[in-house]
Coordinates of C-alpha atoms in Angstrom, one line a residue:
M1 CA -49.3 -72.8 -62.4
K2 CA -46.2 -72.9 -64.6
A3 CA -44.2 -74.5 -61.8
T4 CA -46.9 -77.2 -61.4
Y5 CA -46.9 -78.0 -65.1
L6 CA -43.1 -78.2 -65.1
F7 CA -43.1 -80.6 -62.2
I8 CA -45.7 -82.9 -63.8
V9 CA -43.7 -83.0 -67.1
I10 CA -40.6 -83.9 -65.2
C11 CA -42.3 -86.7 -63.3
V12 CA -43.9 -88.2 -66.3
S13 CA -40.8 -88.0 -68.4
I14 CA -38.5 -89.7 -66.0
S15 CA -40.9 -92.4 -64.7
V16 CA -40.5 -94.4 -67.9
H17 CA -36.8 -95.0 -67.2
H18 CA -35.3 -97.7 -65.0
A19 CA -34.9 -96.1 -61.6
E20 CA -32.4 -96.8 -58.8
A21 CA -31.0 -94.5 -56.2
Q22 CA -30.3 -94.2 -52.5
R23 CA -33.0 -93.4 -50.0
L24 CA -32.8 -89.9 -48.4
I25 CA -35.3 -89.2 -45.7
E26 CA -35.8 -85.6 -46.6
R27 CA -36.2 -86.4 -50.3
G28 CA -39.9 -85.3 -50.3
W29 CA -39.6 -82.2 -48.2
I30 CA -38.5 -78.6 -48.6
L31 CA -37.2 -77.1 -45.3
N32 CA -36.8 -73.3 -45.1
P33 CA -36.5 -71.8 -41.6
L34 CA -36.5 -68.3 -43.1
E35 CA -40.2 -68.7 -44.1
S36 CA -41.3 -69.7 -40.6
M37 CA -44.6 -68.3 -39.4
A38 CA -43.6 -68.8 -35.8
Y39 CA -40.7 -66.4 -35.8
Q40 CA -40.6 -63.2 -37.8
P41 CA -37.7 -60.9 -36.6
E42 CA -36.8 -57.5 -37.7
D43 CA -34.1 -57.3 -40.3
H44 CA -31.5 -55.9 -37.9
E45 CA -32.0 -58.5 -35.2
R46 CA -29.3 -61.0 -34.5
K47 CA -30.2 -63.8 -32.0
W48 CA -29.2 -67.3 -30.9
F49 CA -31.5 -70.3 -30.4
T50 CA -34.5 -68.6 -32.0
Q51 CA -37.0 -71.4 -32.9
V52 CA -37.6 -75.1 -33.1
G53 CA -39.9 -77.1 -35.3
G54 CA -40.9 -80.6 -36.2
W55 CA -42.8 -82.6 -38.8
G56 CA -43.7 -86.2 -39.4
S57 CA -45.9 -88.6 -41.2
F58 CA -47.5 -92.0 -40.6
G59 CA -49.3 -94.3 -43.0
N60 CA -49.9 -97.6 -44.7
Y61 CA -48.6 -98.8 -48.0
V62 CA -51.9 -99.8 -49.6
L63 CA -50.0 -101.3 -52.6
S64 CA -46.4 -102.3 -52.5
G65 CA -44.1 -104.1 -54.9
D66 CA -42.1 -106.1 -52.3
E67 CA -42.4 -107.9 -49.0
D68 CA -40.7 -105.2 -46.8
H69 CA -43.2 -102.3 -46.9
H70 CA -46.5 -102.3 -45.1
W71 CA -46.3 -99.4 -42.6
Y72 CA -44.1 -96.3 -42.7
Q73 CA -43.3 -93.5 -40.2
Q74 CA -41.2 -90.4 -40.5
L75 CA -40.3 -88.1 -37.6
A76 CA -38.1 -85.1 -37.9
A77 CA -37.1 -81.9 -36.0
F78 CA -35.0 -78.8 -36.5
A79 CA -33.5 -76.3 -34.2
E80 CA -32.4 -72.9 -35.4
I81 CA -29.3 -72.0 -33.5
Y82 CA -28.6 -68.5 -35.1
R83 CA -30.7 -66.0 -37.0
H84 CA -29.8 -62.7 -38.6
G85 CA -33.1 -61.0 -39.3
N86 CA -34.7 -62.5 -42.4
K87 CA -31.4 -62.8 -44.2
W88 CA -29.5 -65.7 -42.6
S89 CA -30.4 -68.8 -40.7
V90 CA -28.2 -71.6 -39.3
A91 CA -30.1 -74.7 -38.1
I92 CA -29.5 -78.3 -37.2
T93 CA -31.8 -81.1 -38.2
S94 CA -32.5 -84.8 -37.3
Q95 CA -34.9 -87.2 -38.9
I96 CA -35.8 -90.9 -39.0
E97 CA -37.7 -93.1 -41.4
F98 CA -39.1 -96.3 -39.9
I99 CA -40.4 -99.2 -42.1
A100 CA -42.4 -102.2 -41.0
N101 CA -44.0 -105.1 -42.8
D102 CA -46.8 -107.4 -41.7
D103 CA -44.8 -110.5 -41.2
N104 CA -45.9 -111.4 -37.6
D105 CA -49.0 -112.1 -35.6
V106 CA -50.0 -108.4 -35.1
N107 CA -49.2 -107.4 -38.8
F108 CA -46.5 -105.0 -37.6
S109 CA -43.0 -106.3 -37.9
P110 CA -40.1 -103.7 -37.7
R111 CA -37.9 -104.1 -40.8
A112 CA -35.5 -101.1 -41.1
I113 CA -34.8 -97.7 -39.8
F114 CA -33.0 -94.8 -41.7
W115 CA -31.4 -92.0 -39.6
E116 CA -30.1 -88.6 -40.5
E117 CA -28.5 -85.5 -38.9
G118 CA -27.8 -82.3 -40.7
L119 CA -26.4 -78.8 -40.6
L120 CA -28.3 -76.3 -42.8
I121 CA -27.4 -72.7 -43.6
T122 CA -30.0 -70.6 -45.5
R123 CA -29.5 -67.2 -47.1
R124 CA -32.3 -65.1 -48.5
R125 CA -31.7 -63.3 -51.8
S126 CA -34.1 -60.9 -53.5
S127 CA -36.4 -63.5 -55.0
F128 CA -35.0 -66.9 -54.0
F129 CA -33.1 -68.7 -51.2
I130 CA -29.6 -70.4 -51.2
Q131 CA -28.9 -73.3 -48.8
L132 CA -25.6 -75.0 -47.9
G133 CA -25.2 -77.9 -45.5
Y134 CA -24.0 -81.3 -44.6
Y135 CA -26.0 -84.5 -43.9
H136 CA -24.8 -87.6 -42.2
R137 CA -26.9 -90.7 -42.9
C138 CA -27.1 -94.3 -41.9
K139 CA -29.4 -97.3 -42.3
H140 CA -29.8 -100.2 -39.8
D141 CA -31.8 -103.4 -39.7
I142 CA -34.2 -104.2 -37.0
D143 CA -35.0 -107.8 -35.8
N144 CA -33.6 -109.3 -39.0
L145 CA -31.6 -112.1 -37.4
R146 CA -34.6 -114.4 -37.8
I147 CA -34.5 -114.0 -41.6
G148 CA -30.7 -114.5 -41.7
E149 CA -29.6 -111.3 -43.4
E150 CA -28.4 -107.8 -42.5
R151 CA -27.7 -104.7 -44.6
T152 CA -26.1 -101.7 -43.0
S153 CA -25.0 -98.5 -44.7
V154 CA -23.4 -95.2 -43.7
F155 CA -23.2 -92.3 -46.1
G156 CA -23.0 -88.5 -45.9
S157 CA -23.0 -85.6 -48.3
A158 CA -22.2 -81.9 -48.6
M159 CA -25.2 -80.2 -50.2
A160 CA -26.1 -77.0 -52.0
A161 CA -29.7 -75.9 -52.9
I162 CA -31.6 -73.1 -54.5
I163 CA -35.3 -72.5 -53.5
F164 CA -37.6 -70.5 -55.7
P165 CA -41.0 -69.5 -54.3
F166 CA -43.7 -68.4 -56.7
H167 CA -47.1 -66.7 -55.9
T168 CA -49.3 -67.7 -58.8
G169 CA -52.5 -66.0 -57.5
K170 CA -54.1 -64.7 -54.4
S171 CA -54.7 -68.1 -52.9
N172 CA -52.1 -70.2 -54.9
R173 CA -48.4 -70.8 -54.1
A174 CA -45.7 -72.8 -55.8
T175 CA -42.1 -73.7 -54.7
L176 CA -39.4 -75.2 -56.8
A177 CA -36.1 -76.4 -55.3
L178 CA -33.0 -77.6 -57.0
R179 CA -30.4 -79.5 -54.8
Y180 CA -27.0 -81.0 -55.4
D181 CA -25.3 -83.5 -53.0
H182 CA -21.7 -84.6 -53.2
Y183 CA -21.1 -87.8 -51.2
T184 CA -18.1 -87.7 -48.9
I185 CA -18.8 -91.0 -46.9
T186 CA -19.9 -94.2 -48.7
W187 CA -19.9 -97.5 -46.8
E188 CA -22.1 -100.5 -46.9
K189 CA -22.0 -104.0 -45.2
R190 CA -24.2 -106.9 -46.2
T191 CA -24.6 -110.3 -44.4
P192 CA -24.2 -112.9 -46.0
A193 CA -21.2 -111.2 -47.5
E194 CA -21.7 -112.8 -51.0
F195 CA -24.4 -110.3 -51.6
L196 CA -22.1 -107.3 -51.3
N197 CA -21.2 -107.4 -55.0
V198 CA -24.8 -107.4 -56.1
G199 CA -25.5 -104.0 -57.5
P200 CA -26.3 -101.2 -57.0
N201 CA -23.9 -100.7 -54.2
W202 CA -24.1 -97.5 -52.2
E203 CA -20.3 -97.5 -51.7
N204 CA -20.1 -96.3 -55.3
L205 CA -22.1 -93.1 -54.7
V206 CA -20.6 -90.0 -56.2
S207 CA -23.3 -87.3 -56.3
S208 CA -27.0 -86.7 -56.8
V209 CA -29.3 -83.9 -58.2
T210 CA -32.8 -83.5 -56.8
I211 CA -35.7 -81.4 -58.0
N212 CA -38.5 -80.8 -55.4
A213 CA -41.8 -79.1 -56.4
D214 CA -44.8 -78.1 -54.3
W215 CA -48.0 -76.4 -55.4
S216 CA -50.9 -75.5 -53.0
T217 CA -54.1 -73.6 -53.1
N218 CA -55.6 -72.2 -49.9
R219 CA -59.4 -72.2 -49.4
K220 CA -61.5 -71.1 -46.4
R221 CA -62.1 -74.6 -45.1
M222 CA -59.6 -76.9 -46.9
N223 CA -56.2 -76.6 -48.7
F224 CA -55.1 -78.7 -51.6
H225 CA -51.5 -79.7 -52.3
L226 CA -49.6 -81.4 -55.1
N227 CA -45.9 -82.1 -54.5
G228 CA -43.1 -84.6 -55.1
Y229 CA -39.5 -85.0 -56.2
A230 CA -37.2 -86.4 -58.9
M231 CA -33.7 -87.5 -58.0
N232 CA -30.9 -88.5 -60.3
T233 CA -28.0 -90.3 -58.6
F234 CA -24.5 -90.7 -60.2
L235 CA -22.5 -93.7 -59.2
H236 CA -19.0 -94.5 -60.4
D237 CA -20.3 -96.5 -63.4
D238 CA -24.0 -95.6 -63.7
S239 CA -26.7 -92.8 -63.6
L240 CA -29.9 -93.7 -61.7
L241 CA -33.3 -92.2 -60.8
N242 CA -36.0 -92.1 -58.0
V243 CA -39.4 -90.3 -58.3
M244 CA -42.4 -89.6 -56.2
L245 CA -45.8 -87.8 -56.7
R246 CA -48.1 -86.9 -53.8
A247 CA -51.6 -85.3 -53.5
E248 CA -53.0 -84.0 -50.2
I249 CA -55.8 -82.2 -48.6
G250 CA -55.5 -80.4 -45.3
R251 CA -55.9 -77.4 -43.1
K252 CA -53.4 -74.7 -42.0
T253 CA -53.5 -73.6 -38.4
A254 CA -51.4 -71.4 -36.2
A255 CA -49.8 -74.5 -34.7
G256 CA -49.0 -76.2 -38.0
D257 CA -50.3 -77.9 -41.1
L258 CA -52.3 -81.1 -41.0
R259 CA -52.6 -83.0 -44.3
F260 CA -54.1 -86.3 -45.5
G261 CA -53.0 -87.7 -48.8
I262 CA -51.8 -90.4 -51.1
H263 CA -48.5 -90.8 -52.8
I264 CA -46.9 -93.1 -55.4
E265 CA -43.1 -93.6 -55.2
H266 CA -40.6 -95.8 -57.2
F267 CA -37.4 -97.1 -55.7
G268 CA -34.9 -98.9 -57.9
D269 CA -33.2 -100.0 -54.7
T270 CA -35.2 -99.7 -51.5
G271 CA -32.1 -100.1 -49.4
I272 CA -33.5 -102.8 -47.2
P273 CA -32.8 -106.4 -48.4
V274 CA -29.3 -107.7 -48.9
R275 CA -30.2 -108.4 -52.5
P276 CA -31.3 -105.0 -53.8
V277 CA -34.8 -104.9 -55.2
T278 CA -36.9 -102.4 -57.0
A279 CA -40.3 -101.4 -55.7
T280 CA -43.2 -99.2 -56.7
L281 CA -45.2 -98.2 -53.6
I282 CA -48.6 -96.5 -53.1
G283 CA -49.1 -95.2 -49.7
A284 CA -51.9 -93.3 -47.8
G285 CA -51.4 -91.4 -44.6
V286 CA -51.2 -88.2 -42.6
R287 CA -48.5 -85.5 -42.4
I288 CA -48.1 -82.9 -39.6
M289 CA -45.7 -80.0 -40.2
A290 CA -44.4 -76.9 -38.4
P291 CA -46.2 -73.8 -39.7
G292 CA -44.7 -72.2 -42.8
N293 CA -41.2 -73.6 -43.0
V294 CA -41.8 -77.2 -44.3
L295 CA -43.4 -78.1 -47.7

């Protein structure tokens, strides 16, 4: 429970500040292939192409602070290409986040898509995990010629993370992850071009620090989850924040986790319109995750 209290304190304390940061698709997840329920090798085993997994979510923004968000969809997959027992894992990942608004006759108008690919190396220590990797990211507009604007961005980062699992009781579990990203690629294009100088501009990204927390309690018929993240981004001339809190109920099966929940998230820059805007979003939806390795 200590990890849960720590996470709540962090979320409450940072939410009172002005918040702006870039939009990472994996911002609300903790991926750890070494905790997979689908593949449990012996410590001495060394194998290639050992497991694959996927996760995704779909839902509706029941309350949004802008005109861009009405529906959301996230889809992701990973493939573990090398495994050394329960000590080392090397995996590749790919994920997308799709955003639609209701600005057409069927109340479903594609607005933007965010795309990522990553390489993730995970090492188990005695009581925690270390991760190193690289993520390449981009954002593209969809069907936005009719509104006369376009905002495209490409950025990538080398990352390092530490994951701390806690067992707080027979049926309770908590996980805390601390992650650092150093941005090696920062590029953004806006049409009309006069909006390029309107801040924040993702070409000025330097680094970011993210805290992810997850707490769950397992019951016979239903599981309860509380999770979220807080991310502080450093630009050349500023320091900015994003934050999210999510509550879910669901069931754990041999095939994966099925969860229904609600979340509240604040973006200082949603990354979608050419004139950056802040938005506080409340969404409700479903998440489906591979067993054990995604929180």
